[in-house]
mmCIF file of C-alpha atoms in Angstrom:
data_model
loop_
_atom_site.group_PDB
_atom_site.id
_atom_site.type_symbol
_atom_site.label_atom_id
_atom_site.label_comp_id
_atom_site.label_asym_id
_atom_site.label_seq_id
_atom_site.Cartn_x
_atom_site.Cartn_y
_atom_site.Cartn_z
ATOM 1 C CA UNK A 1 4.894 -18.011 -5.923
ATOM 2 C CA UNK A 2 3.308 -15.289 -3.785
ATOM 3 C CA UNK A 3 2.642 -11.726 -5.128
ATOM 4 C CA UNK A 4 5.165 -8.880 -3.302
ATOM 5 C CA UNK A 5 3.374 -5.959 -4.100
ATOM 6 C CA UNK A 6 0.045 -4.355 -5.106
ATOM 7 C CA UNK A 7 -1.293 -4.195 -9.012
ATOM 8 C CA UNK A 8 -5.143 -4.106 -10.405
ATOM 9 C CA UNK A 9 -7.595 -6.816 -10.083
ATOM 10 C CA UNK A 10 -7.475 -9.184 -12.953
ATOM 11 C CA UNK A 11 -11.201 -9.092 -13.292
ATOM 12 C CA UNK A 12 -14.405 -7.046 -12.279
ATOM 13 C CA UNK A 13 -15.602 -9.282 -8.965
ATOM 14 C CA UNK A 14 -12.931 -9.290 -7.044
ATOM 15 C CA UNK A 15 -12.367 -5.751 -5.921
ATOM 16 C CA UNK A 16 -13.592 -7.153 -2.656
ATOM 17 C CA UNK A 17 -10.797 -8.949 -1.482
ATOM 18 C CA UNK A 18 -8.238 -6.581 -2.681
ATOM 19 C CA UNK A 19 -10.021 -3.734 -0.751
ATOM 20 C CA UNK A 20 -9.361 -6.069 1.801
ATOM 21 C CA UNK A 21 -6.183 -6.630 1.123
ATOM 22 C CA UNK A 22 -5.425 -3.050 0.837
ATOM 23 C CA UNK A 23 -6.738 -2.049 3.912
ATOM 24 C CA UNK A 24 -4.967 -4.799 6.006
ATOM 25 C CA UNK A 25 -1.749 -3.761 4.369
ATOM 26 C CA UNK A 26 -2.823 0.210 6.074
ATOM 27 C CA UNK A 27 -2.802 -2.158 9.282
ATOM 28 C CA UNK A 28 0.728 -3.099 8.822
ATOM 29 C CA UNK A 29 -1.153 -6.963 7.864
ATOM 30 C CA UNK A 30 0.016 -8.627 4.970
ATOM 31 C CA UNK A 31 -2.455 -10.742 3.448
ATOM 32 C CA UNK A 32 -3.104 -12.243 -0.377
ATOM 33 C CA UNK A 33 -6.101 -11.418 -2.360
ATOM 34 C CA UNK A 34 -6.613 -15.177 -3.219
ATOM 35 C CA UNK A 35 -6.738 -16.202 0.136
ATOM 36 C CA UNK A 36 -8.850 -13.621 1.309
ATOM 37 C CA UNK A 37 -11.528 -14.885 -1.746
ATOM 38 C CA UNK A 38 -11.400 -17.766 -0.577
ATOM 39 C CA UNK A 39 -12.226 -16.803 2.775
ATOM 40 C CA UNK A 40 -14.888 -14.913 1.801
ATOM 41 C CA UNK A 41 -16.507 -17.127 -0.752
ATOM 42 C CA UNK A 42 -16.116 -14.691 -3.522
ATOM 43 C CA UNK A 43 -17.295 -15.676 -6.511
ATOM 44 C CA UNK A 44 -18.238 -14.222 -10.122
ATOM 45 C CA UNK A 45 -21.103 -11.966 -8.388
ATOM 46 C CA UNK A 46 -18.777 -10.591 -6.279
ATOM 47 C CA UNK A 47 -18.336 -10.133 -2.456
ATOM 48 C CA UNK A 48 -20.704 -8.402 0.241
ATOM 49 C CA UNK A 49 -19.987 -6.862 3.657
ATOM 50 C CA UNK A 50 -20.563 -9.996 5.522
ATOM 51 C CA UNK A 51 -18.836 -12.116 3.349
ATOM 52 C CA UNK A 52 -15.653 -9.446 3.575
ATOM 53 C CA UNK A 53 -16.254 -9.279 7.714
ATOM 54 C CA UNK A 54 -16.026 -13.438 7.904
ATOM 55 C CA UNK A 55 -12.964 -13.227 5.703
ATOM 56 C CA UNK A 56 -11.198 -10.326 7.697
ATOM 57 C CA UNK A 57 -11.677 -12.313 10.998
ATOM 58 C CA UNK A 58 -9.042 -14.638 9.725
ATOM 59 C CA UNK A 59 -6.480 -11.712 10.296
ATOM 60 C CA UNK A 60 -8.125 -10.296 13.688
ATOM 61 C CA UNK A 61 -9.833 -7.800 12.532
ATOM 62 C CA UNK A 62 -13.493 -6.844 12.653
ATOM 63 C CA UNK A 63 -14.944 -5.100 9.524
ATOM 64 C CA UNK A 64 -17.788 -3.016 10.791
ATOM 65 C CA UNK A 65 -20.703 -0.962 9.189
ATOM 66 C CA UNK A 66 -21.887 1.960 9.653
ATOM 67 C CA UNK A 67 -24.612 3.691 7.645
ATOM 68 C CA UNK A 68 -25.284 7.420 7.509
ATOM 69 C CA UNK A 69 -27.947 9.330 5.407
ATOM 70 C CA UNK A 70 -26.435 12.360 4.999
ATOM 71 C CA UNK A 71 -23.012 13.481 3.404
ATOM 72 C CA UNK A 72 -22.276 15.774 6.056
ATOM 73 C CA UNK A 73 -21.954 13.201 8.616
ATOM 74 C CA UNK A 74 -21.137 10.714 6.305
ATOM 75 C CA UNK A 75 -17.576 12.730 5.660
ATOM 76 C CA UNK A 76 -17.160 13.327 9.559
ATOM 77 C CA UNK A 77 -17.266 9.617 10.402
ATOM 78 C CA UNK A 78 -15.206 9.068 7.674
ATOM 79 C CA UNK A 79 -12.387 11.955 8.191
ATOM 80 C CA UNK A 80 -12.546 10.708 12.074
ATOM 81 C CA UNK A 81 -11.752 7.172 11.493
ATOM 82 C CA UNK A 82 -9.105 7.859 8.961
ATOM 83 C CA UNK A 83 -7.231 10.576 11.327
ATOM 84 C CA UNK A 84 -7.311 7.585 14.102
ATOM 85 C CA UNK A 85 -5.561 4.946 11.379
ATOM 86 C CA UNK A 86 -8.653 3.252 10.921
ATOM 87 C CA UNK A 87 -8.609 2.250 6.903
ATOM 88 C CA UNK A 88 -12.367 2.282 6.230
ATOM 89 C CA UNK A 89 -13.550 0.053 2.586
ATOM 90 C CA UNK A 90 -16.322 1.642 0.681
ATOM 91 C CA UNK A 91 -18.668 -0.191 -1.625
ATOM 92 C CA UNK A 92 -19.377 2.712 -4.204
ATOM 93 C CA UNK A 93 -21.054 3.278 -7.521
ATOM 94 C CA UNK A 94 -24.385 2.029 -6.469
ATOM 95 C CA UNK A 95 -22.627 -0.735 -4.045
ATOM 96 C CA UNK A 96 -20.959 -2.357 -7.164
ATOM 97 C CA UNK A 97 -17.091 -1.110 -6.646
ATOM 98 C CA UNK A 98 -15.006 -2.126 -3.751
ATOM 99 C CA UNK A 99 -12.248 0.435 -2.760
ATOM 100 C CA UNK A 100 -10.232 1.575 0.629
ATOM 101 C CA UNK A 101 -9.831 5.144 1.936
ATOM 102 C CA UNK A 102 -6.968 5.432 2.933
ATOM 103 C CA UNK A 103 -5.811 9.542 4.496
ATOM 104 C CA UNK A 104 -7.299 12.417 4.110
ATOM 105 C CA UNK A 105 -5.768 16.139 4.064
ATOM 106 C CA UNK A 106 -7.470 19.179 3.531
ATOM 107 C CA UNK A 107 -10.441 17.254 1.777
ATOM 108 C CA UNK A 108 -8.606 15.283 -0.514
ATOM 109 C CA UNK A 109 -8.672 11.522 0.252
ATOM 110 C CA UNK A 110 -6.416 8.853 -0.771
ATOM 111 C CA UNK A 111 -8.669 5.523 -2.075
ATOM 112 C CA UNK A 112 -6.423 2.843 -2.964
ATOM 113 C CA UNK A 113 -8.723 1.153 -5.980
ATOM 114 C CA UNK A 114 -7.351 -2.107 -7.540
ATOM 115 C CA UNK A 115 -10.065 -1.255 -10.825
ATOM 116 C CA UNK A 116 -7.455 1.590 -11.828
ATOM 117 C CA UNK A 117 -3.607 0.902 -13.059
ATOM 118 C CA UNK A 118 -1.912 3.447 -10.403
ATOM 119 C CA UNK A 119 -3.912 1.865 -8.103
ATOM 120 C CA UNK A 120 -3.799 5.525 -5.425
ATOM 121 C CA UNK A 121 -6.908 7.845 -6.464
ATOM 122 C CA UNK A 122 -6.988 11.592 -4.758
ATOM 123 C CA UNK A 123 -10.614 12.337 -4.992
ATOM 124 C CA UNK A 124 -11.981 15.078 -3.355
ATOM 125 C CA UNK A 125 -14.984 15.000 -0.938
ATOM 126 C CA UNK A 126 -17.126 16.474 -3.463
ATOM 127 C CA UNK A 127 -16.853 13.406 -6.068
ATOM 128 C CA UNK A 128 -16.202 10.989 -3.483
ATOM 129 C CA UNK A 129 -20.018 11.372 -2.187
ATOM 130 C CA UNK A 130 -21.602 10.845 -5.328
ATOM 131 C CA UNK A 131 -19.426 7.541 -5.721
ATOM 132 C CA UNK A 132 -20.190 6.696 -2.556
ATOM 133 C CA UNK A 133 -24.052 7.740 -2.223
ATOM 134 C CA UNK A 134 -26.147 4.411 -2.220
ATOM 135 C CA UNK A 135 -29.849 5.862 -3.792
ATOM 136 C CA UNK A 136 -32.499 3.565 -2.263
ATOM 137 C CA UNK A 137 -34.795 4.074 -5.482
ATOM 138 C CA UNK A 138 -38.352 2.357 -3.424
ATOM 139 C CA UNK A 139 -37.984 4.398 0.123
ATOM 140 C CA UNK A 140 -36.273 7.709 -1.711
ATOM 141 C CA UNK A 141 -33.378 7.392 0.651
ATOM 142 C CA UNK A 142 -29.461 8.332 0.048
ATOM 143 C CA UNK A 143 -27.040 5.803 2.026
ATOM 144 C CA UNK A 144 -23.767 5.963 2.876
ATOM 145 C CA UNK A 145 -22.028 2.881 3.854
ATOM 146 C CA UNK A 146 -18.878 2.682 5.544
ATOM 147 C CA UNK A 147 -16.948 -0.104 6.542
ATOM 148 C CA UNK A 148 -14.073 0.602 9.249
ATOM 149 C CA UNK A 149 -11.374 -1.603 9.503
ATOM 150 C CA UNK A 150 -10.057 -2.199 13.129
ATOM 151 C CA UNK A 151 -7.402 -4.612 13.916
ATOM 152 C CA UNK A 152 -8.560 -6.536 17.198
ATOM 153 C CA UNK A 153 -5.034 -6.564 18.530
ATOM 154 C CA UNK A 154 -1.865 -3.830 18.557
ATOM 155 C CA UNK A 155 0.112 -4.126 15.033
ATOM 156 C CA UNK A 156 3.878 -2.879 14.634
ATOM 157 C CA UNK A 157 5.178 -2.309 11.979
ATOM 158 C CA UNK A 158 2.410 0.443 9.979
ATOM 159 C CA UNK A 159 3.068 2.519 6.725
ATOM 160 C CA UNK A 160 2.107 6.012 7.632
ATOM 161 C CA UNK A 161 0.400 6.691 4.031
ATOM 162 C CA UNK A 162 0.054 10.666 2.950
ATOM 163 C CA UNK A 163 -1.353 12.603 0.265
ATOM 164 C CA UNK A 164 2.721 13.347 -0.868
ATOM 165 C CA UNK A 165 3.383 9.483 -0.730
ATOM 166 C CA UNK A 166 0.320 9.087 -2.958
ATOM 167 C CA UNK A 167 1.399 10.925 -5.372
ATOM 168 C CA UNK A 168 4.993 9.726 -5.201
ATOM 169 C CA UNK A 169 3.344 5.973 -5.649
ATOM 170 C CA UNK A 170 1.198 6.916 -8.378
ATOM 171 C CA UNK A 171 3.738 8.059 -10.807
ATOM 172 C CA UNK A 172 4.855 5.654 -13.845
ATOM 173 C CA UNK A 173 8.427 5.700 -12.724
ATOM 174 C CA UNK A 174 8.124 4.476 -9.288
ATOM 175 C CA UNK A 175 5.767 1.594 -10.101
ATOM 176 C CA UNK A 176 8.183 -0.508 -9.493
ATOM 177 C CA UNK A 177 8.119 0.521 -5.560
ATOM 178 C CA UNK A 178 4.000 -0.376 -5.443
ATOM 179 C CA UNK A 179 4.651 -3.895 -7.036
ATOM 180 C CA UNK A 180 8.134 -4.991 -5.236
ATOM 181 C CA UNK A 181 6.498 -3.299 -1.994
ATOM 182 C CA UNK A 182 7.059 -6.177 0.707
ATOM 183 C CA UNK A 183 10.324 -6.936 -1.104
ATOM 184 C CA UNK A 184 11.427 -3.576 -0.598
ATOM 185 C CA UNK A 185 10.166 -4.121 2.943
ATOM 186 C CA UNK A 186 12.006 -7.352 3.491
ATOM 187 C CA UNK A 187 15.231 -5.853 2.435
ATOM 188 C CA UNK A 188 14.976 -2.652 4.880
ATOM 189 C CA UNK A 189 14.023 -5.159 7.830
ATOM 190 C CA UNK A 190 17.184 -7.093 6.722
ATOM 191 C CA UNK A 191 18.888 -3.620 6.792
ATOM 192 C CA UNK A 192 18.182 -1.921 9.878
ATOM 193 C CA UNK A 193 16.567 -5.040 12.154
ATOM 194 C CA UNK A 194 13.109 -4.905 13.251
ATOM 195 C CA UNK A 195 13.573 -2.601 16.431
ATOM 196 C CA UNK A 196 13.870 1.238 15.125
ATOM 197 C CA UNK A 197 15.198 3.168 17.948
ATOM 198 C CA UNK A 198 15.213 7.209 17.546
ATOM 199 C CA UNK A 199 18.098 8.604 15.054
ATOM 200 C CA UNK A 200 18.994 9.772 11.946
ATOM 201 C CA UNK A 201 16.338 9.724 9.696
ATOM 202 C CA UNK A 202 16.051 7.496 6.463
ATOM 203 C CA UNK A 203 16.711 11.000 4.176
ATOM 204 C CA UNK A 204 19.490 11.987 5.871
ATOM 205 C CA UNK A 205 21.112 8.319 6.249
ATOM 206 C CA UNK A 206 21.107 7.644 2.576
ATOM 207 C CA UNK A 207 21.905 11.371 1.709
ATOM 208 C CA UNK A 208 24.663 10.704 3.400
ATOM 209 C CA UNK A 209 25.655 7.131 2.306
ATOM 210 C CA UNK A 210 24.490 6.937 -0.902
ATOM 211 C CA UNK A 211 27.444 8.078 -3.061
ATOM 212 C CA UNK A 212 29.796 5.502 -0.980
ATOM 213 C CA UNK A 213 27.188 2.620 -1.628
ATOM 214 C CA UNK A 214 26.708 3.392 -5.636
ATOM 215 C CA UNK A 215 30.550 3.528 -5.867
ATOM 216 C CA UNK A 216 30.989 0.135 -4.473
ATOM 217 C CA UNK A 217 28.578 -1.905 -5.901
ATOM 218 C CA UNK A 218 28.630 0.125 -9.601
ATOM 219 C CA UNK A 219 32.302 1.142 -9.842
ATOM 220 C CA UNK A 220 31.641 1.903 -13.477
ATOM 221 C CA UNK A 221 27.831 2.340 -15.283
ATOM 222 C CA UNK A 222 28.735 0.097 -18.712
ATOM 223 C CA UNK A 223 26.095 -1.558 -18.311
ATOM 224 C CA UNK A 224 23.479 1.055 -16.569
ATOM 225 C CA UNK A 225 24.265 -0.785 -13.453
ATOM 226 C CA UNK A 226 24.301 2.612 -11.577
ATOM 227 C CA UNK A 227 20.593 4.142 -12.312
ATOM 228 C CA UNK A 228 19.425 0.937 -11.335
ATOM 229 C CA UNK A 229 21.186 0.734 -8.108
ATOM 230 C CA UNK A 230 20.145 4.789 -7.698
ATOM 231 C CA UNK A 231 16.277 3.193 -8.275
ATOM 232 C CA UNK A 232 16.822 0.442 -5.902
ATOM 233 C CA UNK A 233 18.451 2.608 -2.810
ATOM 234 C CA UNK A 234 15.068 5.269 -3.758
ATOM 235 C CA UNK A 235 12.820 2.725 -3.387
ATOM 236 C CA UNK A 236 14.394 1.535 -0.035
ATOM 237 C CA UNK A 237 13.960 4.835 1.312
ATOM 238 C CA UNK A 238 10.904 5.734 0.540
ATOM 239 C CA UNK A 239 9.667 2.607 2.359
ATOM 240 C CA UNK A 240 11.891 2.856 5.352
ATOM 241 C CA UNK A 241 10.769 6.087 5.480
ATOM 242 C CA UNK A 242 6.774 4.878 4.940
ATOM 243 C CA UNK A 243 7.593 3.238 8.039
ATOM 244 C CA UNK A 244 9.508 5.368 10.262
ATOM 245 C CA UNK A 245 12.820 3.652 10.392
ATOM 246 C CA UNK A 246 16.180 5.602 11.562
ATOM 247 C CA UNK A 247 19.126 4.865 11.860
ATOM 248 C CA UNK A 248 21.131 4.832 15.169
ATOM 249 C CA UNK A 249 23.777 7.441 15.171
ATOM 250 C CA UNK A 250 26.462 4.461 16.909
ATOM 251 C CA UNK A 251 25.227 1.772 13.995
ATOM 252 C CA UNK A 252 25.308 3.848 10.951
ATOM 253 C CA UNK A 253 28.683 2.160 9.219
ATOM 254 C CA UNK A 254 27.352 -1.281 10.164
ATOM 255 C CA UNK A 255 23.727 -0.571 8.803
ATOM 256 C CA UNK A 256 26.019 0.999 5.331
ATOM 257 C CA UNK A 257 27.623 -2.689 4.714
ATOM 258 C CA UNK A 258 24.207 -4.384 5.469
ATOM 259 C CA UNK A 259 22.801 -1.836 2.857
ATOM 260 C CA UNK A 260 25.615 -2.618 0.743
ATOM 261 C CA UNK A 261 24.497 -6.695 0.565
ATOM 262 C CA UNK A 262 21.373 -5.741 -0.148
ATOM 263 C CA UNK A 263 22.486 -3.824 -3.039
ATOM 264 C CA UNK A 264 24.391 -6.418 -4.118
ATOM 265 C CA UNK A 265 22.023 -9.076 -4.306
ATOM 266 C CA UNK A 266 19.137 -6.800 -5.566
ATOM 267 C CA UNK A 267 21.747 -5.578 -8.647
ATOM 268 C CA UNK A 268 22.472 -9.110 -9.323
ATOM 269 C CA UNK A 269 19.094 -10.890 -9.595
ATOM 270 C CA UNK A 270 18.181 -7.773 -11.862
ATOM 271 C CA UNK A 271 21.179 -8.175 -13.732
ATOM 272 C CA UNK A 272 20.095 -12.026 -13.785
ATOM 273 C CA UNK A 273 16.504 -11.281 -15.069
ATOM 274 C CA UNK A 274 17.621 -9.273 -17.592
ATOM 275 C CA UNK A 275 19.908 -12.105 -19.632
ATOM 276 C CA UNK A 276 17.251 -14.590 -18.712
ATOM 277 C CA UNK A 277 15.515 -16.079 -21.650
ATOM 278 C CA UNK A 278 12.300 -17.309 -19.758
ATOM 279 C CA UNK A 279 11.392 -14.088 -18.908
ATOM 280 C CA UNK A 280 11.513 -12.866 -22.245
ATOM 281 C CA UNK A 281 9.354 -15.348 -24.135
#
C-alpha cells in the first residue's frame, strides 16, 4: 500500500530521497521516497547530489548545483529561485542533512525536513547559513551548496506553500492534513474536477455550504460524528485552497452533493477504522 501523505524518515540515511520527494511534491509531482532510493542507489551512507540528480531525472526534472562562497549571495540565489517556484534541496550540517526550502517571506524560510516530527521548519536566514555553511577545513573555504529543482516540462496542478500554511501544517491538530495530503487531494479533484475556472473561492464556498453539508451527513453528533466531519471539510479546504481551486458560481449546488459523497464515504471508512480490531492490535 502506498503512503498518502508526508511523515519523518524512518532512519538517518535517507533524508535524501525524501528531500526529493518533498521538493517534487512543491512541483505539483508526486513521487515515493522508496522509489526514489532506489533510483538513486541510496544506501546506509546515504545519498549525494549526483546520485539525487540521476534519481530526479526519472520525474523530468534536473537537480542542479550551484556553489557560492559567500552568504550574501548565497541567500540571493536562494530567495531568487524560491520567489520563481523553484524548490531548491540543501545538504546542511556539514553536508550530512538533506532538507528542501521551500518559500521565503521577509527572511523567514520554510524547509520541509523529514529528520523533525512537524516536518515544516521556519528558520530564519541567520541560522539557516550556519546549517547550511559547508567549512572546507584544508583550503579555509566556506561553501554553500544549493541544489535547484526545475521541472523540465510545465506541471499543473502546484500547492502554492506560504509561511501562514506552514504554520497551519505544523500544528499537532492538523497533522492529520500533512499525512492524508494526496487523499485530501484526491477527494477535492473528485469534488470540483480537474479544470478550476475563476469563482468563488474555496473560503467562501464552504463558509457558505458547510452548515448544510454537516447537517446531512451528521444529523445528530452521538457518536462525535460531527467534529470529525467539521475536521474532514477543514482539511479539504485548506488543500483546495493550497491549490487554487474555486468554485463556479453556475456549479456551486452540484459541486455541494459531490462534496456531500465525499463526506460520506470519508465519515464512514473513519467510522469503519474506528470499530476495526486490526487496527487496534
Amino acid at each position: 500500500m502506498r503512503h498518502t501523505g508526508f511523515y519523518p524518515q524512518p532512519n538517518d540515511w535517507v533524508c535524501g530521497p525524501f528531500a526529493l520527494k518533498h521538493g517534487l511534491w512543491l512541483l505539483g509531482i508526486r513521487a515515493d521516497e522508496g522509489d526514489i532510493a532506489k533510483a538513486a542507489g541510496t544506501d546506509a551512507t546515504g545519498t549525494d547530489e549526483a546520485e539525487l540528480a540521476r534519481a530526479a531525472l526519472n520525474y523530468a526534472c534536473e537537480l542542479q548545483t550551484v556553489r557560492r562562497h559567500d552568504p550574501v549571495s548565497a541567500a540571493r540565489d536562494l530567495e531568487s529561485y524560491l520567489q520563481r517556484g523553484i524548490p531548491v534541496l540543501l545538504c546542511i550540517e556539514q553536508w550530512d542533512h538533506w532538507v528542501v526550502a521551500a518559500c521565503e517571506d521577509d527572511g523567514i524560510f520554510v524547509v520541509v525536513d523529514s529528520r523533525t516530527p512537524a516536518l515544516f521548519r521556519l528558520v530564519p536566514w541567520e541560522l539557516l547559513q550556519k546549517l547550511l555553511v559547508y567549512h572546507e577545513g584544508s583550503r579555509g573555504r566556506h561553501l554553500y551548496d544549493l541544489h535547484p529543482l526545475v521541472a523540465r516540462h510545465p506541471v499543473t496542478r502546484i500547492p502554492a506553500l506560504t509561511l501562514d500554511r506552514a504554520r497551519f501544517l505544523r500544528e499537532w491538530d492538523n497533522r492529520h492534513v500533512v499525512r492524508d495530503w494526496y487523499g485530501f487531494l484526491a477527494d477535492v479533484l473528485e469534488a470540483f474536477g480537474d479544470a478550476r475556472e475563476s469563482g468563488v473561492a474555496p473560503g467562501v464556498f464552504f463558509g457558505r455550504y458547510e452548515p448544510a453539508l454537516l447537517d446531512a451527513v451528521t444529523p445528530t453528533n452521538e457518536t462525535g460524528q460531527r467534529t470529525e466531519a467539521r475536521r474532514i471539510l477543514g482539511a479539504m479546504r485548506f488543500v483546495a485552497d493550497t491549490y487554487g481551486w474555486t468554485a463556479p458560481p453556475d456549479m456551486q449546488d452540484d459541486l455541494r452533493e459531490r462534496f456531500e459523497a465525499v463526506l460520506r464515504r470519508r465519515i464512514d471508512r473513519a467510522q469503519q477504522d474506528r470499530t476495526d480490531p486490526l487496527l487496534h492490535r
